[in-house]
């Protein structure tokens, strides 16, 4: 950080950064802003938080995190991966100010992880579990947007979680609510928005990268919502089906209620969950963005966690939802030609200007367009191809993946990830058992010869199976145990072999030990 300040004080460096900003980072920052704006609103909507909370999160990600982070192309803001836990947390507390305490302490948790240099710990989570977590989030994200895409503007059915949707009473009640709330103009906007996102995605990716598809989707949705009442007054959208951002957003900012810190143990449980998931998503994102960086720069992961921790503490203090580094925005930054973190900072300035100067323009956006964007986001997280890919990798990858999904849908994210991790560890231990040794048998004259070749690592986990193999050796035979390739043999295994040596003599087994 000191070197960065010295560089900025140097007049030649200032001219260099000014040139880079005008030529590359300013247009890239504008592009990322256009991508981020509808996503900030949509993720707030999916999280059940005030709509301005998502934009504030994006502002903090741009203006605060970008200056502290060591990532040159990463962009932070509210992420789809946290919507499930955020929505559940807000509902469980019943008080948004108490939820903000969880966000603040999630930031403290991330800050501690970074200071203790534990940024690499999150990378030890098996990819099958992480993919299962993201796929479950995709399913929940889709289920939450279906009511809004059909015109049901008060989705109170969500308060009992995903599993509660399919209880007998709730299931029929939901269908009744859909019938009464079904809105033709909302469905039309949803269909048109989905058509734009699906049919034109390849064209805009190849031919018109300068125009973000989510922005076009939202613009068309606004146009339809303004034109339809002119054709038929009955097609006007209700106020609850359109974005409502306060004219004076700074007067509406909510702060955490620190007087209730110790009133509910769930505050710290949710803080740990949010902090852990935000750290996982951030580290996966910066790794992906580093691979896209044409200059092949590497992000210091511990410094990134410190930046994210400070950012989430700031989010908690000003009423914003938690943030992570976001792959969609980072990829948009790379595609738009961003060179330094000034592009992320610039996107934050544009977000701040949008809510401060033109909130009336944002209040024309229909929820149906945002719901369509989130339906596609959810689908991308849980594509059918992902399930086929995981199945082809074998049961040791597919079972942790699918069990993580099922448990998350039935309980919550933290329980699902924990159980998925336990299943992965089970397969790891089982594979370790299977690879502990190789045994070869042959016979010369009337004597049977057995040769056991120990592998490179022989731990106490291998003791049971190896002991069973030794006691199957018949009397009056010759047994060789070869540890020449072993870099480590656990003391428990050595002790077991030593005890077997005495029993082998009694059973008339000739035991030969090599490098054991």
Coordinates of C-alpha atoms in Angstrom, one line a residue:
X1 CA 0.0 0.0 0.0
X2 CA 2.9 2.4 0.8
X3 CA 4.4 1.6 -2.6
X4 CA 1.1 2.4 -4.3
X5 CA 0.9 5.8 -2.5
X6 CA 4.5 6.6 -3.6
X7 CA 3.7 5.7 -7.1
X8 CA 0.7 8.1 -7.2
X9 CA 2.9 10.9 -5.8
X10 CA 5.3 10.5 -8.7
X11 CA 4.2 13.0 -11.4
X12 CA 5.3 10.5 -14.2
X13 CA 3.3 7.8 -12.6
X14 CA 0.3 10.1 -12.2
X15 CA 0.4 10.9 -15.9
X16 CA 0.7 7.2 -16.7
X17 CA -2.3 6.2 -14.6
X18 CA -4.3 9.2 -16.0
X19 CA -3.7 8.0 -19.5
X20 CA -4.6 4.3 -18.6
X21 CA -7.7 5.5 -16.9
X22 CA -9.0 7.6 -19.9
X23 CA -8.1 5.0 -22.5
X24 CA -9.0 1.8 -20.7
X25 CA -10.4 2.0 -17.2
X26 CA -13.0 4.7 -17.7
X27 CA -14.9 2.9 -20.6
X28 CA -14.4 -0.4 -18.8
X29 CA -15.8 1.1 -15.5
X30 CA -18.9 2.4 -17.5
X31 CA -19.5 -1.1 -19.0
X32 CA -19.2 -2.8 -15.6
X33 CA -21.6 -0.2 -14.1
X34 CA -24.2 -1.0 -16.8
X35 CA -23.8 -4.8 -16.1
X36 CA -23.8 -4.3 -12.3
X37 CA -26.8 -1.9 -11.9
X38 CA -29.6 -4.4 -12.8
X39 CA -27.8 -7.2 -11.0
X40 CA -27.5 -5.1 -7.8
X41 CA -31.2 -4.5 -7.9
X42 CA -32.1 -8.1 -8.8
X43 CA -30.0 -9.6 -6.0
X44 CA -31.5 -7.2 -3.5
X45 CA -34.9 -8.4 -4.7
X46 CA -33.9 -12.1 -4.5
X47 CA -32.5 -11.5 -1.0
X48 CA -35.7 -9.9 0.4
X49 CA -33.6 -6.7 1.3
X50 CA -34.4 -3.1 0.5
X51 CA -33.5 -2.5 -3.2
X52 CA -31.1 0.3 -2.3
X53 CA -29.1 -2.2 -0.2
X54 CA -27.8 -4.0 -3.2
X55 CA -26.7 -0.7 -4.9
X56 CA -24.9 0.4 -1.7
X57 CA -23.1 -2.9 -1.6
X58 CA -21.9 -2.3 -5.2
X59 CA -20.8 1.2 -4.3
X60 CA -18.8 0.0 -1.4
X61 CA -17.3 -2.8 -3.5
X62 CA -16.2 -0.2 -6.0
X63 CA -15.1 2.7 -3.8
X64 CA -13.7 0.8 -0.8
X65 CA -12.7 -2.7 -1.7
X66 CA -11.0 -1.8 -5.0
X67 CA -8.6 0.5 -3.2
X68 CA -7.6 -2.1 -0.6
X69 CA -7.6 -5.2 -2.7
X70 CA -4.6 -6.4 -4.6
X71 CA -6.8 -7.6 -7.5
X72 CA -6.3 -5.4 -10.6
X73 CA -9.4 -6.7 -12.5
X74 CA -11.7 -8.1 -9.8
X75 CA -15.0 -6.3 -9.1
X76 CA -16.9 -6.7 -5.9
X77 CA -20.6 -6.3 -5.1
X78 CA -23.7 -8.3 -4.1
X79 CA -23.6 -11.9 -5.4
X80 CA -26.2 -14.4 -6.3
X81 CA -24.4 -17.0 -4.2
X82 CA -25.3 -15.3 -1.0
X83 CA -29.0 -14.7 -1.7
X84 CA -30.2 -17.8 0.0
X85 CA -28.5 -17.3 3.3
X86 CA -29.3 -13.6 3.3
X87 CA -33.0 -14.2 2.6
X88 CA -33.2 -16.8 5.3
X89 CA -31.3 -14.7 7.8
X90 CA -33.5 -11.6 7.2
X91 CA -36.6 -13.7 7.7
X92 CA -35.3 -15.5 10.8
X93 CA -34.3 -12.3 12.6
X94 CA -37.4 -10.3 11.6
X95 CA -35.4 -7.2 12.0
X96 CA -33.2 -5.8 9.3
X97 CA -31.0 -4.0 11.8
X98 CA -30.2 -7.2 13.6
X99 CA -29.3 -8.9 10.3
X100 CA -26.8 -6.0 9.6
X101 CA -25.0 -7.1 12.8
X102 CA -24.5 -10.5 11.1
X103 CA -23.1 -8.8 8.0
X104 CA -20.7 -6.7 10.1
X105 CA -19.4 -9.7 12.1
X106 CA -19.1 -11.6 8.8
X107 CA -16.7 -8.9 7.7
X108 CA -14.8 -9.2 11.0
X109 CA -14.5 -12.9 10.4
X110 CA -13.1 -12.4 6.9
X111 CA -10.7 -9.7 8.2
X112 CA -9.3 -12.1 10.8
X113 CA -8.9 -14.8 8.2
X114 CA -6.8 -12.4 6.1
X115 CA -4.7 -11.1 9.0
X116 CA -4.0 -14.7 10.1
X117 CA -2.9 -15.6 6.5
X118 CA -5.6 -18.3 6.2
X119 CA -6.8 -17.3 2.7
X120 CA -5.7 -20.6 1.3
X121 CA -7.8 -22.7 3.8
X122 CA -11.0 -22.1 1.7
X123 CA -9.3 -23.6 -1.3
X124 CA -9.2 -27.0 0.4
X125 CA -13.0 -27.4 0.0
X126 CA -13.7 -30.1 -2.6
X127 CA -14.9 -28.8 -5.9
X128 CA -17.8 -31.2 -5.9
X129 CA -19.2 -29.6 -2.7
X130 CA -18.7 -26.1 -4.0
X131 CA -20.4 -27.0 -7.3
X132 CA -23.2 -28.6 -5.4
X133 CA -23.6 -25.5 -3.2
X134 CA -23.8 -23.2 -6.3
X135 CA -26.3 -25.6 -8.0
X136 CA -28.6 -25.6 -5.0
X137 CA -28.4 -21.8 -4.9
X138 CA -29.4 -21.8 -8.6
X139 CA -32.4 -24.0 -7.9
X140 CA -33.5 -21.7 -5.0
X141 CA -32.9 -18.6 -7.0
X142 CA -35.2 -19.9 -9.8
X143 CA -37.9 -20.9 -7.4
X144 CA -37.9 -17.4 -5.8
X145 CA -38.2 -15.6 -9.1
X146 CA -41.1 -17.6 -10.6
X147 CA -43.8 -15.8 -8.5
X148 CA -42.4 -12.4 -9.5
X149 CA -42.2 -13.4 -13.2
X150 CA -45.9 -14.3 -13.1
X151 CA -47.0 -11.1 -11.3
X152 CA -47.3 -12.5 -7.8
X153 CA -45.7 -9.4 -6.1
X154 CA -46.0 -10.5 -2.5
X155 CA -44.3 -14.0 -2.3
X156 CA -44.9 -14.6 1.4
X157 CA -45.0 -18.4 0.6
X158 CA -41.2 -18.2 0.7
X159 CA -41.1 -17.7 4.5
X160 CA -41.1 -21.4 5.2
X161 CA -38.1 -22.1 2.9
X162 CA -37.8 -24.4 -0.2
X163 CA -39.0 -27.6 1.5
X164 CA -42.1 -25.8 2.9
X165 CA -43.2 -25.0 -0.7
X166 CA -44.2 -28.6 -1.1
X167 CA -46.1 -29.2 2.1
X168 CA -49.7 -30.2 1.4
X169 CA -51.5 -27.1 2.6
X170 CA -48.9 -24.7 1.3
X171 CA -48.7 -26.3 -2.1
X172 CA -52.4 -25.8 -2.9
X173 CA -52.4 -22.4 -1.3
X174 CA -49.6 -21.3 -3.5
X175 CA -51.5 -22.4 -6.6
X176 CA -54.5 -20.4 -5.4
X177 CA -52.4 -17.3 -4.9
X178 CA -50.8 -17.6 -8.3
X179 CA -54.3 -17.8 -9.9
X180 CA -55.4 -14.6 -8.1
X181 CA -52.2 -12.7 -8.7
X182 CA -51.5 -13.8 -12.3
X183 CA -50.8 -10.7 -14.4
X184 CA -50.7 -10.8 -18.2
X185 CA -48.5 -7.6 -18.7
X186 CA -46.0 -9.0 -16.2
X187 CA -45.9 -12.4 -18.0
X188 CA -45.4 -10.6 -21.3
X189 CA -42.4 -8.5 -19.9
X190 CA -40.9 -11.7 -18.5
X191 CA -41.2 -13.7 -21.8
X192 CA -39.7 -10.8 -23.8
X193 CA -36.9 -10.4 -21.3
X194 CA -36.1 -14.1 -21.3
X195 CA -36.2 -14.2 -25.1
X196 CA -33.7 -11.3 -25.3
X197 CA -31.4 -13.0 -22.7
X198 CA -31.5 -16.4 -24.4
X199 CA -31.8 -15.6 -28.1
X200 CA -29.3 -12.7 -28.3
X201 CA -26.7 -13.8 -25.8
X202 CA -24.2 -15.2 -28.4
X203 CA -24.7 -12.2 -30.8
X204 CA -24.0 -9.6 -28.1
X205 CA -21.1 -11.6 -26.8
X206 CA -19.5 -11.6 -30.2
X207 CA -20.7 -8.5 -32.0
X208 CA -21.8 -6.0 -29.4
X209 CA -19.8 -6.4 -26.2
X210 CA -20.1 -2.7 -25.6
X211 CA -23.9 -3.1 -24.8
X212 CA -24.5 -5.3 -21.7
X213 CA -27.4 -7.7 -22.3
X214 CA -28.9 -7.2 -18.8
X215 CA -29.1 -3.4 -19.5
X216 CA -30.8 -4.0 -22.8
X217 CA -33.3 -6.4 -21.1
X218 CA -34.1 -3.8 -18.4
X219 CA -34.5 -1.0 -21.0
X220 CA -36.9 -3.1 -23.1
X221 CA -38.8 -4.0 -19.9
X222 CA -39.1 -0.3 -19.0
X223 CA -40.3 0.5 -22.5
X224 CA -43.0 -2.2 -22.4
X225 CA -44.2 -1.0 -19.0
X226 CA -44.6 2.5 -20.4
X227 CA -46.2 1.5 -23.7
X228 CA -48.7 -1.1 -22.6
X229 CA -51.0 1.2 -20.6
X230 CA -51.3 3.4 -23.7
X231 CA -52.7 0.4 -25.6
X232 CA -54.9 -0.8 -22.8
X233 CA -55.1 1.0 -19.4
X234 CA -55.8 -2.3 -17.7
X235 CA -52.2 -3.4 -18.6
X236 CA -50.6 -0.8 -16.3
X237 CA -48.3 -2.4 -13.7
X238 CA -49.1 -2.1 -10.1
X239 CA -46.7 0.0 -7.9
X240 CA -45.6 -3.2 -6.1
X241 CA -44.5 -4.6 -9.5
X242 CA -42.0 -1.8 -10.1
X243 CA -38.7 -0.9 -8.4
X244 CA -39.1 1.7 -5.6
X245 CA -35.9 3.4 -4.5
X246 CA -36.2 6.3 -2.1
X247 CA -35.6 9.7 -3.6
X248 CA -33.2 10.5 -0.7
X249 CA -31.4 7.2 -0.4
X250 CA -29.0 8.6 2.3
X251 CA -31.9 9.6 4.5
X252 CA -33.2 6.0 4.3
X253 CA -29.9 4.3 5.3
X254 CA -30.4 1.7 8.1
X255 CA -27.7 1.1 10.7
X256 CA -27.1 -2.0 12.8
X257 CA -28.5 -2.2 16.3
X258 CA -25.5 -3.0 18.4
X259 CA -27.6 -3.1 21.6
X260 CA -28.8 -6.6 20.4
X261 CA -25.4 -8.1 19.8
X262 CA -25.7 -10.7 22.6
X263 CA -29.5 -11.1 22.4
X264 CA -29.4 -13.8 19.8
X265 CA -26.7 -16.5 19.2
X266 CA -27.9 -16.9 15.6
X267 CA -26.2 -13.5 14.8
X268 CA -22.8 -15.1 15.1
X269 CA -23.9 -18.4 13.4
X270 CA -25.2 -16.4 10.4
X271 CA -22.1 -14.2 10.5
X272 CA -19.8 -17.3 10.2
X273 CA -22.0 -18.7 7.4
X274 CA -22.0 -15.5 5.4
X275 CA -18.3 -14.9 6.0
X276 CA -17.3 -18.5 5.0
X277 CA -19.5 -18.5 1.9
X278 CA -18.4 -15.0 0.9
X279 CA -14.7 -16.0 1.3
X280 CA -15.2 -19.2 -0.8
X281 CA -17.0 -17.3 -3.6
X282 CA -14.4 -14.5 -3.5
X283 CA -11.4 -16.8 -3.7
X284 CA -12.9 -18.9 -6.5
X285 CA -13.7 -15.7 -8.4
X286 CA -10.3 -14.1 -8.1
X287 CA -8.7 -17.3 -9.2
X288 CA -10.9 -17.3 -12.3
X289 CA -10.3 -13.6 -13.1
X290 CA -6.5 -14.1 -12.7
X291 CA -6.7 -16.7 -15.5
X292 CA -8.5 -14.2 -17.7
X293 CA -6.0 -11.4 -17.0
X294 CA -4.0 -10.9 -20.2
X295 CA -1.1 -9.7 -18.1
X296 CA -1.3 -12.8 -15.9
X297 CA -1.1 -10.9 -12.6
X298 CA -1.8 -12.8 -9.4
X299 CA -4.1 -11.7 -6.7
X300 CA -2.8 -11.9 -3.1
X301 CA -5.6 -14.0 -1.5
X302 CA -5.0 -12.9 2.1
X303 CA -5.0 -9.2 1.1
X304 CA -8.2 -9.9 -0.8
X305 CA -9.9 -11.3 2.3
X306 CA -8.8 -8.2 4.3
X307 CA -10.3 -6.0 1.6
X308 CA -13.6 -8.0 1.5
X309 CA -13.7 -8.1 5.4
X310 CA -13.4 -4.3 5.6
X311 CA -16.0 -4.0 2.7
X312 CA -18.5 -6.2 4.5
X313 CA -18.0 -4.4 7.8
X314 CA -18.8 -1.2 5.9
X315 CA -21.9 -2.8 4.3
X316 CA -23.1 -3.8 7.8
X317 CA -22.7 -0.2 9.0
X318 CA -24.6 1.5 6.2
X319 CA -27.4 -1.0 5.7
X320 CA -26.1 -2.9 2.6
X321 CA -26.3 -6.6 1.9
X322 CA -23.0 -8.6 2.0
X323 CA -20.7 -8.7 -1.0
X324 CA -18.1 -10.9 -2.7
X325 CA -15.9 -10.6 -5.7
X326 CA -18.2 -11.4 -8.6
X327 CA -17.2 -13.4 -11.7
X328 CA -19.8 -11.8 -14.0
X329 CA -18.5 -8.3 -13.3
X330 CA -14.9 -9.3 -13.3
X331 CA -15.3 -11.0 -16.7
X332 CA -17.1 -7.9 -18.0
X333 CA -14.2 -5.8 -16.8
X334 CA -11.7 -8.0 -18.7
X335 CA -13.8 -8.0 -21.9
X336 CA -14.2 -4.3 -21.8
X337 CA -10.4 -3.8 -21.6
X338 CA -9.9 -2.8 -18.0
X339 CA -6.2 -2.6 -17.0
X340 CA -6.1 -1.6 -13.3
X341 CA -8.4 -1.5 -10.3
X342 CA -9.4 2.1 -11.2
X343 CA -12.0 0.5 -13.5
X344 CA -13.7 -1.1 -10.5
X345 CA -13.4 2.2 -8.6
X346 CA -15.0 4.0 -11.6
X347 CA -17.9 1.6 -11.7
X348 CA -18.5 2.4 -8.0
X349 CA -18.6 6.1 -8.8
X350 CA -21.2 5.6 -11.5
X351 CA -23.4 3.5 -9.2
X352 CA -23.2 6.2 -6.5
X353 CA -24.1 8.9 -9.1
X354 CA -27.1 6.8 -10.3
X355 CA -28.7 6.5 -6.9
X356 CA -27.8 10.0 -5.8
X357 CA -28.8 11.9 -9.0
X358 CA -31.3 9.8 -11.0
X359 CA -33.3 7.5 -8.7
X360 CA -36.5 8.4 -10.6
X361 CA -35.0 6.6 -13.7
X362 CA -34.4 3.4 -11.6
X363 CA -38.0 3.6 -10.3
X364 CA -39.3 2.8 -13.9
X365 CA -37.7 -0.7 -13.9
X366 CA -40.3 -3.6 -13.6
X367 CA -39.5 -6.5 -11.3
X368 CA -40.3 -8.9 -14.1
X369 CA -37.2 -7.9 -16.0
X370 CA -35.0 -8.3 -13.0
X371 CA -36.7 -11.7 -12.3
X372 CA -35.9 -12.8 -15.8
X373 CA -32.2 -11.9 -15.4
X374 CA -32.1 -13.9 -12.1
X375 CA -33.9 -16.8 -13.7
X376 CA -31.1 -17.0 -16.3
X377 CA -28.5 -16.5 -13.5
X378 CA -30.0 -19.4 -11.5
X379 CA -30.1 -21.6 -14.6
X380 CA -26.4 -21.0 -15.3
X381 CA -25.6 -22.1 -11.8
X382 CA -27.6 -25.4 -12.1
X383 CA -27.4 -26.3 -15.8
X384 CA -28.4 -29.9 -16.7
X385 CA -24.9 -30.3 -18.3
X386 CA -23.4 -29.8 -14.9
X387 CA -25.2 -32.8 -13.5
X388 CA -24.1 -35.0 -16.5
X389 CA -20.5 -33.8 -16.1
X390 CA -20.5 -34.7 -12.3
X391 CA -22.1 -38.1 -13.0
X392 CA -19.4 -38.9 -15.6
X393 CA -16.7 -38.2 -13.0
X394 CA -17.8 -41.1 -10.9
X395 CA -19.7 -41.7 -7.6
X396 CA -16.9 -40.2 -5.4
X397 CA -17.6 -36.9 -7.1
X398 CA -21.3 -37.2 -7.9
X399 CA -22.5 -38.3 -4.5
X400 CA -21.0 -35.4 -2.5
X401 CA -22.3 -33.1 -5.2
X402 CA -25.9 -34.3 -5.2
X403 CA -26.1 -34.8 -1.4
X404 CA -24.9 -31.3 -0.9
X405 CA -27.7 -30.0 -3.2
X406 CA -30.5 -32.1 -1.5
X407 CA -29.4 -31.2 2.1
X408 CA -29.2 -27.5 1.3
X409 CA -32.7 -27.6 -0.2
X410 CA -34.0 -29.4 2.8
X411 CA -32.1 -27.5 5.5
X412 CA -29.7 -24.6 4.9
X413 CA -26.4 -23.8 3.2
X414 CA -24.1 -24.4 6.1
X415 CA -25.5 -27.8 7.0
X416 CA -25.5 -28.8 3.3
X417 CA -21.9 -27.8 2.8
X418 CA -20.8 -29.5 6.1
X419 CA -22.5 -32.8 5.1
X420 CA -21.2 -32.6 1.6
X421 CA -17.7 -32.1 3.0
X422 CA -18.1 -35.2 5.3
X423 CA -19.2 -37.3 2.3
X424 CA -16.1 -36.1 0.4
X425 CA -13.8 -37.0 3.3
X426 CA -15.4 -40.5 3.5
X427 CA -14.5 -41.1 -0.2
X428 CA -11.0 -39.8 0.4
X429 CA -10.5 -42.2 3.3
X430 CA -12.0 -45.1 1.4
X431 CA -9.7 -44.5 -1.6
X432 CA -6.8 -44.2 0.8
X433 CA -7.7 -47.6 2.2
X434 CA -7.8 -49.1 -1.2
X435 CA -4.4 -47.7 -2.2
X436 CA -2.6 -48.7 1.0
X437 CA -0.7 -51.7 -0.4
X438 CA -0.4 -54.3 -3.2
X439 CA -0.2 -58.0 -2.5
X440 CA 1.2 -60.6 -4.9
X441 CA 1.0 -64.4 -4.4
X442 CA 2.8 -67.3 -6.1
X443 CA 3.7 -70.9 -5.2
X444 CA 7.0 -72.7 -5.5
X445 CA 6.9 -76.5 -4.8
X446 CA 4.7 -76.9 -1.8
X447 CA 5.4 -73.4 -0.3
X448 CA 3.2 -70.4 -0.9
X449 CA 5.0 -67.0 -1.2
X450 CA 3.2 -63.7 -0.4
X451 CA 4.7 -60.3 -1.3
X452 CA 3.1 -57.1 0.2
X453 CA 4.3 -53.8 -1.3
X454 CA 3.5 -50.8 0.9
X455 CA 2.7 -47.5 -0.8
X456 CA 4.3 -44.1 -0.2
X457 CA 2.1 -43.1 2.7
X458 CA 1.0 -45.6 5.3
X459 CA -1.1 -44.0 8.1
X460 CA -3.2 -45.3 11.0
X461 CA -6.2 -45.3 8.6
X462 CA -4.5 -48.2 6.8
X463 CA -4.0 -50.3 9.9
X464 CA -7.3 -52.2 9.9
X465 CA -7.2 -53.4 6.3
X466 CA -3.5 -54.3 6.4
X467 CA -4.0 -56.3 9.6
X468 CA -6.8 -58.2 8.0
X469 CA -4.6 -59.1 5.1
X470 CA -1.8 -60.3 7.4
X471 CA -4.0 -62.6 9.3
X472 CA -5.2 -64.2 6.1
X473 CA -1.7 -65.5 5.4
X474 CA -1.8 -69.3 5.8
X475 CA 0.6 -71.2 8.0
X476 CA 3.9 -72.6 6.6
X477 CA 4.2 -69.8 4.0
X478 CA 6.8 -67.1 3.3
X479 CA 5.7 -63.4 3.6
X480 CA 7.7 -60.4 2.5
X481 CA 6.6 -56.9 3.5
X482 CA 8.4 -54.3 1.4
X483 CA 8.5 -50.6 2.5
X484 CA 11.1 -49.5 0.1
X485 CA 8.8 -47.0 -1.6
X486 CA 7.3 -45.7 1.6
X487 CA 8.1 -42.1 2.6
X488 CA 6.1 -42.5 5.8
X489 CA 4.9 -45.4 7.9
X490 CA 2.8 -44.5 10.9
X491 CA 4.0 -45.8 14.3
X492 CA 0.6 -47.6 14.8
X493 CA 1.3 -49.6 11.7
X494 CA 4.9 -50.4 12.7
X495 CA 3.6 -51.5 16.1
X496 CA 1.1 -53.8 14.5
X497 CA 3.7 -55.4 12.3
X498 CA 6.0 -55.9 15.3
X499 CA 3.2 -57.7 17.1
X500 CA 2.5 -59.8 14.0
X501 CA 6.1 -60.8 13.8
X502 CA 5.8 -62.8 17.0
X503 CA 2.6 -64.4 15.9
X504 CA 4.0 -65.3 12.5
X505 CA 6.8 -67.3 14.3
X506 CA 4.2 -69.3 16.2
X507 CA 2.2 -70.0 13.0
X508 CA 5.4 -71.1 11.2
X509 CA 5.3 -68.1 8.8
X510 CA 8.7 -66.9 7.6
X511 CA 8.4 -63.1 7.7
X512 CA 10.9 -61.0 5.7
X513 CA 10.9 -57.2 6.3
X514 CA 12.5 -54.8 3.7
X515 CA 13.0 -51.2 4.8
X516 CA 10.3 -51.5 7.5

